Amino acid sequence: MSQDPSGRLFEPDPSRAGTSAGGTGAPGPQSGRARGRTPDGEPLASRMRPRDLDEYEGQHAAVGPDTPLRRMLDTGTLASLLFWGPPGTGKTSLARVVASHVDAAFVELSAVTAGVRDVRAVIDEAGSRRQVAARRTILFLDEIHRFNKAQQDALLHAVEAGTIVLIGATTENPFFELNAPLLSRCRLVQLESLPEDAIERIVRRAVVDERGLAGAVEVTDEAIAAILAAGDGDARAALNALEVAVHAAPAGTDTITAEHVISGTANLRYDRGDAHYDQISAFIKSIRGSDPDAAMYWLMRMLEAGEDPRFLLCRLVILASEDIGLADPNALTTAVAAAQAFDRIGLPEGTFHVAHATIALAMAPKSNAVTRAIGRARQLVQDRGNQPVPAHLRDAHSKAGRALGHGDGYDYPHDHPNGWVEQQYLPDALTGQRVYEPTDIGAEGELARRRAGLVAGTATEPTNPDGHDEHGRR
């Protein structure tokens, strides 16, 4: 069947059991399969695509018993779908398995190379097939998030009319990347990173399966463990690691060991969508939860993936007031100093400053009293509107103001012991309202006790919040 650069037509054929979807047919002689090679150079990961749901590993939440997708397949009905998940989790394989379970032609396009013209050609062909043969067409559009809004709109009518059944695959959050009309026409199926046991079954099957290595070599348990580590939840990466290990082993090697597995730098998944927001959320919550180990893990996870340290430092400066506040007055100073130091030093040494601030804030006592005070004060403003300033608090610098009685009755705090005197500062209608409620945590506890002592008239000279006296002694 003909094939163009932007897509290909795949017709599931039960008589070809034993071949992968879109594969090269029945296995050739053992010599052609020696050490995992095929005459046409088809990669191991492609040859080992699952042929049916029995071979499809993991993703029980998506295709397990009683899931909507499984019920559709069991009844032979099918709606347009969007497969969303990280690389190597089986999006393309699942699309091919779906096609093999229903009586439909399967056309595959990649949004990286295809355009509206290619889509319209598929739609036209699907319309003809529907009229002549009463047969459905599944259009699998890989990397669908690469289509812009106009290109996505080109799919709408055909999907709505049932001319095609669309299966889109994306690694990006579809709620960010796809337009609402297209989303409303599709059922979203979310795929997760594969668990290690699922990837292990895939790898071990590839070692013995005729489509894979056909038992040409043995692979030790240690090598399997190294391959799983290289995969890191990505079945394609694990199979690639196995294939590279086999090809790189010296001629005559019949056992693949861990020494043959090439371990590279971790392929950290990080994008401007969910990965960014989820990991920064985990970072902030780890610091708020006073867990420096987790905070440092998420910090380095983001930095290694290329996150801008200045963004992280901005979040630390915010957290210093939002989640620590006056429980440790030095937290904000530390965060700001780290941001300023990073601006002067830059990477890579500036990583020390980000890590310094992260650990300091994680270990600091926590209080959200400042955050709660903002909320209460804002609510008072919204609920009570423009309350007048009490006369004794009004500006008395001008002659006109003094003539109107502005400032009359104001008691100067510095004329009293401890620099404090009981006096009304809130508007008359709000007298007695409490906005800032200090906790008893860290230095804020000392502030709370001092405030109580001032009201009771028993306050003593304040101690510095960091526990030092005026001479810097503890």
Coordinates of C-alpha atoms in Angstrom, one line a residue:
M1 CA 0.0 0.0 0.0
S2 CA 1.3 3.4 -0.9
Q3 CA 2.8 5.7 1.7
D4 CA 3.6 9.4 1.7
P5 CA 5.9 11.4 3.9
S6 CA 3.0 12.8 6.1
G7 CA 1.0 9.7 6.8
R8 CA 0.2 6.1 6.1
L9 CA -2.8 3.9 5.8
F10 CA -2.8 0.8 8.0
E11 CA -5.4 -1.9 7.4
P12 CA -5.6 -4.3 10.4
D13 CA -5.5 -7.8 9.0
P14 CA -6.3 -10.8 11.3
S15 CA -4.4 -13.1 9.0
R16 CA -1.2 -11.3 9.9
A17 CA -1.3 -12.3 13.5
G18 CA 2.3 -12.3 14.8
T19 CA 3.2 -9.0 13.2
S20 CA 3.2 -5.6 14.7
A21 CA 0.8 -3.0 13.5
G22 CA 2.3 -1.3 10.5
G23 CA 5.3 -3.7 10.7
T24 CA 7.2 -5.6 8.1
G25 CA 5.3 -8.8 8.0
A26 CA 6.3 -12.3 9.2
P27 CA 9.8 -12.6 10.7
G28 CA 12.5 -13.6 8.2
P29 CA 15.1 -16.2 8.7
Q30 CA 16.9 -16.3 12.0
S31 CA 20.0 -14.9 10.4
G32 CA 18.1 -11.7 9.5
R33 CA 17.0 -11.4 13.1
A34 CA 20.4 -12.1 14.6
R35 CA 21.2 -9.9 17.5
G36 CA 17.9 -7.9 17.1
R37 CA 18.6 -6.5 13.6
T38 CA 16.2 -6.6 10.7
P39 CA 17.0 -6.2 7.0
D40 CA 15.1 -2.9 6.8
G41 CA 16.5 -1.6 10.1
E42 CA 13.1 -1.3 11.8
P43 CA 13.8 -0.4 15.5
L44 CA 13.1 -2.9 18.2
A45 CA 10.5 -0.6 19.8
S46 CA 8.5 -0.4 16.6
R47 CA 8.6 -4.2 16.0
M48 CA 7.4 -4.9 19.6
R49 CA 4.3 -2.8 19.5
P50 CA 1.5 -4.8 21.1
R51 CA -0.9 -6.6 18.7
D52 CA -3.9 -6.6 21.1
L53 CA -5.0 -5.7 24.5
D54 CA -3.5 -8.8 26.0
E55 CA 0.0 -7.6 25.0
Y56 CA -0.8 -4.0 26.0
E57 CA 0.9 -3.4 29.3
G58 CA -0.1 -1.1 32.1
Q59 CA -2.7 1.7 31.8
H60 CA -5.3 -0.3 33.7
A61 CA -7.1 3.0 34.6
A62 CA -7.5 3.7 30.9
V63 CA -8.2 0.4 29.3
G64 CA -8.9 -2.0 32.2
P65 CA -12.2 -3.9 32.7
D66 CA -15.3 -1.7 33.0
T67 CA -13.5 1.5 31.8
P68 CA -15.4 3.5 29.2
L69 CA -12.8 2.8 26.5
R70 CA -12.8 -1.0 27.1
R71 CA -16.6 -1.1 27.0
M72 CA -16.5 0.8 23.6
L73 CA -14.0 -1.7 22.2
D74 CA -16.0 -4.7 23.5
T75 CA -19.1 -3.5 21.8
G76 CA -17.4 -2.4 18.6
T77 CA -18.5 1.2 19.0
L78 CA -16.0 4.0 19.0
A79 CA -16.0 7.8 19.7
S80 CA -13.2 10.3 18.9
L81 CA -10.5 10.1 21.5
L82 CA -7.6 12.1 22.9
F83 CA -4.7 10.2 24.4
W84 CA -2.7 12.4 26.8
G85 CA 0.4 11.2 28.5
P86 CA 4.2 11.3 28.8
P87 CA 6.4 9.9 26.0
G88 CA 6.7 6.1 25.8
T89 CA 3.5 5.3 27.6
G90 CA 1.8 3.6 24.7
K91 CA -0.3 6.3 23.0
T92 CA 0.5 5.2 19.4
S93 CA 0.3 1.5 20.4
L94 CA -3.1 2.0 22.0
A95 CA -4.4 3.7 18.9
R96 CA -3.3 0.7 16.8
V97 CA -4.8 -1.7 19.2
V98 CA -8.1 0.2 19.1
A99 CA -8.0 0.0 15.3
S100 CA -7.5 -3.8 15.4
H101 CA -10.6 -4.1 17.6
V102 CA -13.0 -2.3 15.4
D103 CA -13.9 -2.6 11.7
A104 CA -12.2 0.6 10.5
A105 CA -9.5 1.8 8.3
F106 CA -6.6 3.4 10.2
V107 CA -4.7 6.4 8.8
E108 CA -1.8 7.8 10.7
L109 CA -0.5 11.4 10.4
S110 CA 2.0 13.4 12.4
A111 CA 1.1 17.0 13.2
V112 CA 4.8 17.7 13.0
T113 CA 4.8 17.2 9.2
A114 CA 1.2 17.1 8.1
G115 CA -1.0 20.2 7.3
V116 CA -4.6 21.0 6.5
R117 CA -4.2 19.7 3.0
D118 CA -3.2 16.3 4.3
V119 CA -6.1 16.3 6.7
R120 CA -8.6 17.2 4.0
A121 CA -7.3 14.4 1.8
V122 CA -7.9 11.9 4.6
I123 CA -11.4 13.3 5.2
D124 CA -12.3 13.1 1.5
E125 CA -11.1 9.6 1.3
A126 CA -12.9 8.7 4.5
G127 CA -16.1 10.2 3.1
S128 CA -15.8 8.0 0.0
R129 CA -15.1 4.9 2.0
R130 CA -18.1 5.6 4.2
Q131 CA -20.4 5.9 1.2
V132 CA -19.1 3.1 -0.9
A133 CA -18.1 0.5 1.6
A134 CA -20.0 1.7 4.7
R135 CA -16.7 1.5 6.6
R136 CA -15.4 3.9 9.2
T137 CA -12.0 5.6 9.1
I138 CA -9.8 6.3 12.1
L139 CA -7.5 9.2 11.8
F140 CA -4.7 8.9 14.3
L141 CA -3.0 12.3 14.6
D142 CA 0.2 12.1 16.6
E143 CA 1.5 15.2 18.4
I144 CA -1.9 16.9 17.8
H145 CA -0.9 19.8 20.1
R146 CA 1.5 20.9 17.2
F147 CA -1.6 21.9 15.2
N148 CA -2.5 25.6 15.5
K149 CA -6.1 26.7 16.0
A150 CA -6.9 27.0 12.3
Q151 CA -5.6 23.5 11.7
Q152 CA -7.6 22.1 14.6
D153 CA -10.7 23.8 13.3
A154 CA -10.2 21.9 10.0
L155 CA -11.1 18.7 11.9
L156 CA -14.2 19.9 13.6
H157 CA -16.9 19.3 10.9
A158 CA -15.6 15.8 10.0
V159 CA -15.5 14.7 13.6
E160 CA -18.9 16.2 14.3
A161 CA -20.4 14.5 11.2
G162 CA -18.7 11.2 11.9
T163 CA -16.8 11.2 8.7
I164 CA -13.7 10.3 10.7
V165 CA -13.1 9.0 14.1
L166 CA -10.3 11.1 15.4
I167 CA -7.7 9.7 17.8
G168 CA -5.2 12.4 18.9
A169 CA -2.1 11.8 20.9
T170 CA -0.3 14.5 22.9
T171 CA 2.3 14.9 25.6
E172 CA 1.0 18.4 26.5
N173 CA -2.0 19.3 28.6
P174 CA -4.8 19.3 26.0
F175 CA -6.7 22.0 28.1
F176 CA -3.8 24.3 27.3
E177 CA -3.0 23.3 23.8
L178 CA -6.3 22.3 22.1
N179 CA -9.3 24.5 21.4
A180 CA -12.6 24.0 23.3
P181 CA -14.7 22.9 20.3
L182 CA -12.3 20.1 19.5
L183 CA -12.1 19.0 23.1
S184 CA -15.8 18.9 23.4
R185 CA -16.0 16.4 20.5
C186 CA -13.5 14.0 22.0
R187 CA -13.3 11.7 25.0
L188 CA -10.1 12.3 27.0
V189 CA -8.0 9.3 28.0
Q190 CA -5.1 10.0 30.3
L191 CA -2.1 7.7 30.3
E192 CA 0.5 7.6 33.1
S193 CA 4.2 6.7 33.1
L194 CA 4.4 2.9 33.0
P195 CA 5.2 1.1 36.3
E196 CA 8.5 -0.7 36.4
D197 CA 6.9 -4.2 36.4
A198 CA 5.1 -3.4 33.1
I199 CA 8.2 -2.2 31.4
E200 CA 10.1 -5.3 32.7
R201 CA 7.5 -7.6 31.0
I202 CA 7.8 -5.6 27.8
V203 CA 11.6 -5.9 27.8
R204 CA 11.6 -9.6 28.7
R205 CA 9.1 -10.3 26.0
A206 CA 11.3 -8.5 23.4
V207 CA 14.2 -10.8 24.4
V208 CA 12.4 -14.0 23.4
D209 CA 9.7 -12.9 20.9
E210 CA 10.3 -13.7 17.2
R211 CA 9.6 -10.0 16.4
G212 CA 12.3 -9.0 18.8
L213 CA 15.6 -10.7 19.6
A214 CA 14.1 -14.1 19.2
G215 CA 16.3 -15.6 22.0
A216 CA 19.5 -14.8 20.1
V217 CA 21.0 -13.6 23.4
E218 CA 20.3 -13.9 27.1
V219 CA 20.0 -10.8 29.3
T220 CA 20.9 -10.9 33.0
D221 CA 18.7 -9.6 35.8
E222 CA 21.3 -6.9 36.5
A223 CA 21.1 -5.8 32.8
I224 CA 17.3 -5.8 33.0
A225 CA 17.6 -3.5 36.1
A226 CA 19.9 -1.2 34.3
I227 CA 17.6 -1.1 31.3
L228 CA 14.6 -0.3 33.5
A229 CA 16.6 2.6 35.1
A230 CA 17.4 3.9 31.6
G231 CA 13.7 3.7 30.7
D232 CA 12.4 5.6 33.7
G233 CA 8.8 4.9 32.9
D234 CA 9.2 5.1 29.1
A235 CA 8.8 1.8 27.4
R236 CA 10.3 3.0 24.1
A237 CA 13.4 4.3 25.9
A238 CA 13.8 0.9 27.7
L239 CA 13.6 -1.0 24.4
N240 CA 16.0 1.4 22.8
A241 CA 18.4 0.8 25.7
L242 CA 18.1 -3.0 25.2
E243 CA 18.7 -2.7 21.5
V244 CA 21.7 -0.4 21.9
A245 CA 23.2 -2.8 24.5
V246 CA 22.8 -5.8 22.1
H247 CA 24.3 -3.9 19.1
A248 CA 27.2 -2.5 21.1
A249 CA 28.2 -5.8 22.7
P250 CA 31.3 -7.4 21.2
A251 CA 30.8 -9.9 18.4
G252 CA 30.1 -13.4 19.7
T253 CA 28.5 -12.1 23.0
D254 CA 25.6 -14.4 23.9
T255 CA 24.8 -12.8 27.3
I256 CA 24.0 -9.1 27.8
T257 CA 25.2 -7.9 31.2
A258 CA 24.8 -4.6 33.0
E259 CA 28.2 -3.5 31.6
H260 CA 26.8 -3.5 28.1
V261 CA 23.9 -1.2 29.0
I262 CA 24.8 2.4 28.3
S263 CA 23.5 4.7 31.0
G264 CA 22.9 8.3 30.0
T265 CA 21.7 11.4 31.6
A266 CA 18.1 11.1 32.8
N267 CA 15.6 12.4 30.3
L268 CA 13.8 14.8 32.6
R269 CA 10.2 15.5 31.5
Y270 CA 9.6 19.2 32.0
D271 CA 7.4 21.5 30.0
R272 CA 5.6 24.8 30.4
G273 CA 2.4 23.1 31.3
D274 CA 1.7 20.5 33.9
A275 CA 5.2 19.5 34.7
H276 CA 6.2 23.1 35.5
Y277 CA 3.1 23.8 37.7
D278 CA 3.1 20.4 39.4
Q279 CA 6.8 20.5 40.3
I280 CA 6.8 24.1 41.5
S281 CA 3.8 23.2 43.6
A282 CA 5.6 20.3 45.1
F283 CA 8.6 22.5 45.8
I284 CA 6.7 25.1 47.6
K285 CA 4.6 22.6 49.6
S286 CA 7.8 20.8 50.7
I287 CA 9.2 24.0 52.1
R288 CA 5.9 24.9 53.7
G289 CA 5.9 21.4 55.2
S290 CA 9.5 21.9 56.6
D291 CA 11.0 19.0 54.6
P292 CA 14.4 20.2 53.3
D293 CA 15.1 16.9 51.7
A294 CA 12.1 17.0 49.4
A295 CA 12.5 20.7 48.8
M296 CA 16.1 20.1 47.6
Y297 CA 15.0 17.2 45.4
W298 CA 12.3 19.3 43.6
L299 CA 14.7 22.2 43.4
M300 CA 17.4 20.2 41.6
R301 CA 14.8 18.4 39.5
M302 CA 13.7 21.7 38.1
L303 CA 17.1 23.2 37.8
E304 CA 18.5 20.2 36.0
A305 CA 15.5 20.3 33.6
G306 CA 16.3 24.0 32.7
E307 CA 13.9 26.0 34.9
D308 CA 15.0 29.6 35.4
P309 CA 16.5 30.0 38.9
R310 CA 15.2 33.6 39.1
F311 CA 11.6 32.3 38.9
L312 CA 12.4 29.9 41.8
L313 CA 13.9 32.7 43.8
C314 CA 10.9 34.9 43.3
R315 CA 8.7 32.1 44.7
L316 CA 11.1 31.9 47.7
V317 CA 10.8 35.6 48.4
I318 CA 7.0 35.3 48.3
L319 CA 7.0 32.2 50.5
A320 CA 9.2 33.9 53.1
S321 CA 6.3 36.3 53.9
E322 CA 3.4 34.1 53.0
D323 CA 4.3 31.0 55.0
I324 CA 7.0 32.1 57.5
G325 CA 6.3 35.8 58.1
L326 CA 7.2 37.0 61.6
A327 CA 7.9 33.5 62.9
D328 CA 11.4 34.1 61.5
P329 CA 11.9 37.7 60.5
N330 CA 15.2 36.8 58.9
A331 CA 13.6 34.5 56.3
L332 CA 12.6 37.3 54.0
T333 CA 16.1 38.8 54.4
T334 CA 17.7 35.5 53.5
A335 CA 15.4 35.0 50.4
V336 CA 16.0 38.5 49.1
A337 CA 19.8 38.2 49.7
A338 CA 19.8 35.0 47.8
A339 CA 18.1 36.6 44.9
Q340 CA 20.5 39.5 44.9
A341 CA 23.5 37.2 45.2
F342 CA 22.3 35.1 42.3
D343 CA 21.9 38.2 40.1
R344 CA 25.6 39.1 40.8
I345 CA 27.0 35.5 40.5
G346 CA 24.8 33.7 38.0
L347 CA 25.0 30.0 37.1
P348 CA 26.5 27.6 38.0
E349 CA 27.8 29.0 41.3
G350 CA 24.5 30.8 41.9
T351 CA 23.0 27.4 42.6
F352 CA 24.5 27.6 46.1
H353 CA 22.4 30.7 46.8
V354 CA 19.2 29.1 45.7
A355 CA 19.9 26.0 47.7
H356 CA 20.9 28.1 50.7
A357 CA 17.6 29.9 50.7
T358 CA 15.6 26.7 50.1
I359 CA 17.1 24.9 53.1
A360 CA 16.9 28.0 55.3
L361 CA 13.2 28.5 54.5
A362 CA 12.4 24.8 54.8
M363 CA 14.0 24.7 58.3
A364 CA 12.4 28.0 59.5
P365 CA 9.4 28.0 61.8
K366 CA 6.2 28.5 59.9
S367 CA 3.4 31.0 60.3
N368 CA 0.7 32.2 57.9
A369 CA -0.4 35.0 60.2
V370 CA 0.6 37.6 57.7
T371 CA -1.4 35.9 55.0
R372 CA -4.4 35.6 57.2
A373 CA -4.1 39.3 58.3
I374 CA -4.1 40.3 54.6
G375 CA -7.4 38.4 54.1
R376 CA -9.1 39.8 57.1
A377 CA -8.1 43.3 56.4
R378 CA -9.2 43.0 52.8
Q379 CA -12.5 41.6 53.9
L380 CA -13.0 44.5 56.3
V381 CA -12.3 47.0 53.5
Q382 CA -14.8 45.2 51.2
D383 CA -17.5 44.8 53.8
R384 CA -17.3 48.2 55.6
G385 CA -16.3 50.5 52.8
N386 CA -15.0 54.1 53.4
Q387 CA -14.8 54.4 57.2
P388 CA -13.8 57.9 58.3
V389 CA -10.4 58.4 59.9
P390 CA -10.9 59.3 63.6
A391 CA -10.3 63.0 64.3
H392 CA -7.3 62.4 66.6
L393 CA -5.5 60.4 63.8
R394 CA -6.0 63.0 61.1
D395 CA -3.1 65.1 59.8
A396 CA -2.7 68.2 61.9
H397 CA 0.2 69.9 60.0
S398 CA -2.0 72.5 58.3
K399 CA -3.6 75.5 60.0
A400 CA -6.9 74.6 58.5
G401 CA -6.7 71.1 59.8
R402 CA -5.9 72.2 63.3
A403 CA -8.8 74.6 63.2
L404 CA -11.1 71.7 62.4
G405 CA -9.7 69.7 65.4
H406 CA -7.6 67.3 63.5
G407 CA -5.1 65.7 65.8
D408 CA -6.9 66.7 69.0
G409 CA -6.6 64.0 71.6
Y410 CA -3.7 62.2 69.9
D411 CA -1.5 60.7 72.6
Y412 CA 2.2 60.4 71.5
P413 CA 3.4 56.9 72.3
H414 CA 7.0 57.9 72.9
D415 CA 5.8 60.0 75.9
H416 CA 5.0 56.7 77.7
P417 CA 7.1 53.8 79.1
N418 CA 7.8 51.1 76.5
G419 CA 6.8 53.6 73.8
W420 CA 3.2 52.4 73.9
V421 CA -0.1 53.8 75.1
E422 CA -3.6 52.4 74.8
Q423 CA -5.3 54.3 72.0
Q424 CA -7.9 53.9 69.3
Y425 CA -6.4 53.5 65.8
L426 CA -9.2 51.8 63.9
P427 CA -12.2 53.7 62.6
D428 CA -15.0 54.1 65.1
A429 CA -17.2 51.4 63.5
L430 CA -14.4 48.9 63.5
T431 CA -13.1 49.3 67.1
G432 CA -12.2 45.9 68.6
Q433 CA -11.6 44.1 65.3
R434 CA -8.6 41.8 65.2
V435 CA -6.8 41.5 61.9
Y436 CA -3.3 40.2 62.8
E437 CA -3.4 37.1 65.1
P438 CA 0.2 36.1 65.8
T439 CA 0.9 32.5 66.5
D440 CA 3.1 31.1 69.3
I441 CA 5.6 29.8 66.8
G442 CA 9.2 31.0 66.6
A443 CA 9.9 34.7 67.0
E444 CA 6.2 35.4 66.4
G445 CA 5.5 33.9 69.8
E446 CA 7.7 36.6 71.4
L447 CA 5.8 39.2 69.5
A448 CA 2.5 37.8 70.7
R449 CA 3.7 37.8 74.3
R450 CA 4.9 41.4 74.0
R451 CA 1.6 42.5 72.5
A452 CA -0.3 40.9 75.4
G453 CA 2.1 42.4 77.9
L454 CA 1.6 45.9 76.5
V455 CA -2.2 45.6 76.7
A456 CA -1.9 44.3 80.3
G457 CA 0.6 46.9 81.3
T458 CA 3.3 44.3 82.2
A459 CA 5.5 44.6 79.1
T460 CA 9.3 44.6 79.6
E461 CA 12.0 45.8 77.3
P462 CA 11.7 43.7 74.1
T463 CA 14.2 41.1 73.2
N464 CA 15.4 40.8 69.6
P465 CA 13.4 38.3 67.7
D466 CA 16.6 36.3 66.8
G467 CA 17.3 35.8 70.5
H468 CA 20.3 38.2 70.8
D469 CA 20.6 41.1 73.2
E470 CA 21.5 44.6 72.1
H471 CA 25.2 43.6 72.2
G472 CA 24.7 40.6 70.0
R473 CA 24.9 38.1 72.8
R474 CA 22.5 35.3 73.4

